Tab-separated table of C-alpha atoms in Angstrom:
chain	number	residue	atom	x	y	z
A	101	UNK	CA	-8.343	5.110	-15.191
A	102	UNK	CA	-7.648	1.986	-16.626
A	103	UNK	CA	-10.424	-0.502	-17.075
A	104	UNK	CA	-10.948	-3.109	-14.420
A	105	UNK	CA	-10.126	-6.826	-15.521
A	106	UNK	CA	-12.490	-8.392	-12.904
A	107	UNK	CA	-15.891	-7.500	-12.623
A	108	UNK	CA	-17.891	-6.860	-9.264
A	109	UNK	CA	-19.524	-10.076	-9.206
A	110	UNK	CA	-16.224	-12.073	-9.987
A	111	UNK	CA	-14.597	-10.719	-7.238
A	112	UNK	CA	-17.216	-10.966	-4.725
A	113	UNK	CA	-19.164	-14.237	-5.585
A	114	UNK	CA	-16.421	-16.473	-7.397
A	115	UNK	CA	-14.707	-19.129	-5.249
A	116	UNK	CA	-11.632	-18.533	-3.498
A	117	UNK	CA	-8.979	-20.688	-5.518
A	118	UNK	CA	-10.566	-19.631	-8.298
A	119	UNK	CA	-10.356	-15.689	-7.823
A	120	UNK	CA	-6.536	-16.446	-6.804
A	121	UNK	CA	-5.223	-18.267	-9.571
A	122	UNK	CA	-7.173	-15.219	-11.930
A	123	UNK	CA	-5.351	-12.589	-9.579
A	124	UNK	CA	-2.225	-14.097	-10.079
A	125	UNK	CA	-2.611	-14.962	-13.955
A	126	UNK	CA	-3.273	-11.280	-14.226
A	127	UNK	CA	-0.207	-9.905	-12.386
A	128	UNK	CA	1.977	-12.128	-14.249
A	129	UNK	CA	0.875	-11.440	-17.567
A	130	UNK	CA	0.723	-7.380	-17.020
A	131	UNK	CA	3.143	-6.881	-14.151
A	132	UNK	CA	0.130	-4.010	-13.596
A	133	UNK	CA	0.694	-3.557	-9.186
A	134	UNK	CA	-2.153	-0.808	-9.552
A	135	UNK	CA	-4.811	-3.063	-10.954
A	136	UNK	CA	-3.765	-5.999	-8.282
A	137	UNK	CA	-3.601	-4.157	-5.149
A	138	UNK	CA	-7.442	-2.849	-5.438
A	139	UNK	CA	-8.416	-5.814	-6.516
A	140	UNK	CA	-6.700	-7.702	-3.347
A	141	UNK	CA	-8.577	-4.271	-1.115
A	142	UNK	CA	-11.927	-5.389	-2.758
A	143	UNK	CA	-10.747	-9.124	-1.506
A	144	UNK	CA	-9.838	-7.779	1.748
A	145	UNK	CA	-13.669	-5.854	1.774
A	146	UNK	CA	-15.255	-9.121	1.037
A	147	UNK	CA	-13.101	-10.696	4.515
A	148	UNK	CA	-14.694	-7.493	6.294
A	149	UNK	CA	-18.054	-8.818	4.704
A	150	UNK	CA	-17.875	-11.961	6.531
A	151	UNK	CA	-16.089	-14.492	4.486
A	152	UNK	CA	-13.697	-15.585	6.632
A	153	UNK	CA	-12.211	-17.457	3.900
A	154	UNK	CA	-10.064	-14.478	2.822
A	155	UNK	CA	-8.307	-13.917	5.973
A	156	UNK	CA	-4.896	-12.848	4.520
A	157	UNK	CA	-5.722	-13.398	0.938
A	158	UNK	CA	-2.915	-13.972	-1.601
A	159	UNK	CA	-0.406	-12.688	1.345
A	160	UNK	CA	2.668	-13.875	-0.735
A	161	UNK	CA	1.585	-11.641	-3.732
A	162	UNK	CA	0.682	-8.653	-1.100
A	163	UNK	CA	3.965	-8.958	0.758
A	164	UNK	CA	5.503	-9.171	-2.980
A	165	UNK	CA	3.471	-6.207	-4.068
A	166	UNK	CA	4.921	-3.871	-1.450
A	167	UNK	CA	8.733	-5.122	-1.059
A	168	UNK	CA	9.795	-5.732	-4.877
A	169	UNK	CA	7.382	-3.977	-7.028
A	170	UNK	CA	7.917	-0.080	-7.754
A	171	UNK	CA	6.295	1.900	-5.474
A	172	UNK	CA	3.546	4.136	-7.170
A	173	UNK	CA	0.406	6.341	-6.163
A	174	UNK	CA	-2.010	3.291	-5.684
A	175	UNK	CA	0.476	1.104	-3.364
A	176	UNK	CA	1.141	4.244	-1.208
A	177	UNK	CA	-2.303	4.758	-0.890
A	178	UNK	CA	-3.672	1.525	0.038
A	179	UNK	CA	-0.863	0.693	2.181
A	180	UNK	CA	-2.578	1.115	5.652
A	181	UNK	CA	-5.069	-1.280	4.738
A	182	UNK	CA	-2.398	-4.139	4.414
A	183	UNK	CA	-0.339	-3.948	7.860
A	184	UNK	CA	-2.081	-7.145	9.215
A	185	UNK	CA	0.242	-8.903	6.230
A	186	UNK	CA	3.226	-7.853	7.593
A	187	UNK	CA	5.653	-7.833	11.168
A	188	UNK	CA	5.718	-5.178	12.680
A	189	UNK	CA	9.959	-4.907	12.078
A	190	UNK	CA	8.984	-5.511	8.218
A	191	UNK	CA	6.207	-2.341	8.589
A	192	UNK	CA	8.657	0.136	9.701
A	193	UNK	CA	11.038	-1.230	6.676
A	194	UNK	CA	8.033	-1.172	4.128
A	195	UNK	CA	7.055	2.721	5.559
A	196	UNK	CA	10.283	3.860	5.024
A	197	UNK	CA	10.226	2.253	1.668
A	198	UNK	CA	6.939	3.570	0.539
A	199	UNK	CA	7.081	7.409	2.362
A	200	UNK	CA	11.007	8.355	2.252
A	201	UNK	CA	11.779	11.193	4.353
A	202	UNK	CA	11.550	14.386	2.376
A	203	UNK	CA	14.661	16.617	1.925
A	204	UNK	CA	14.814	19.944	3.878
A	205	UNK	CA	14.113	22.986	2.053
A	206	UNK	CA	16.641	25.668	2.319
A	207	UNK	CA	14.496	27.873	3.215
A	208	UNK	CA	13.282	25.726	6.045
A	209	UNK	CA	16.884	25.465	7.152
A	210	UNK	CA	17.730	29.067	7.304
A	211	UNK	CA	14.873	29.586	9.695
A	212	UNK	CA	15.851	26.729	11.495
A	213	UNK	CA	19.270	27.949	11.583
A	214	UNK	CA	18.271	31.352	12.567
A	215	UNK	CA	16.282	30.405	15.401
A	216	UNK	CA	19.143	28.724	17.304
A	217	UNK	CA	20.789	32.208	17.882
A	218	UNK	CA	20.080	32.268	21.604
A	219	UNK	CA	20.993	36.105	22.246
A	220	UNK	CA	20.029	37.406	19.168
A	221	UNK	CA	16.303	35.470	19.797
A	222	UNK	CA	16.082	36.595	23.669
A	223	UNK	CA	16.585	40.339	22.498
A	224	UNK	CA	13.622	40.012	20.058
A	225	UNK	CA	11.470	38.289	22.672
A	226	UNK	CA	12.256	40.700	25.247
A	227	UNK	CA	11.588	43.908	23.106
């Protein structure tokens, strides 16, 4: 696990403008979407704890991370916490981007084909 660039004191006591600037500088220097989304989630917690200045904190950066950054485990893990940052249509597209449909395995496909043989299936059921 990588070392966090921000202390809890910074995350929960810094003024909004100062924290915004530090997070943006960090992301521009490192392009580390994992740590950045974790820090943004901490800011979301700060809003939930009553700091109304952090409502939709850094909305542009959050939208950029989910739309443009390489999808990784952290983005998938924290994806649902940021639903209010997107419209319903955007959310559906991002869901498909972050959680693509899994290809059907060969074994499952064979089982599906076997159950569609109506005569063989009904004969097996009546025995």
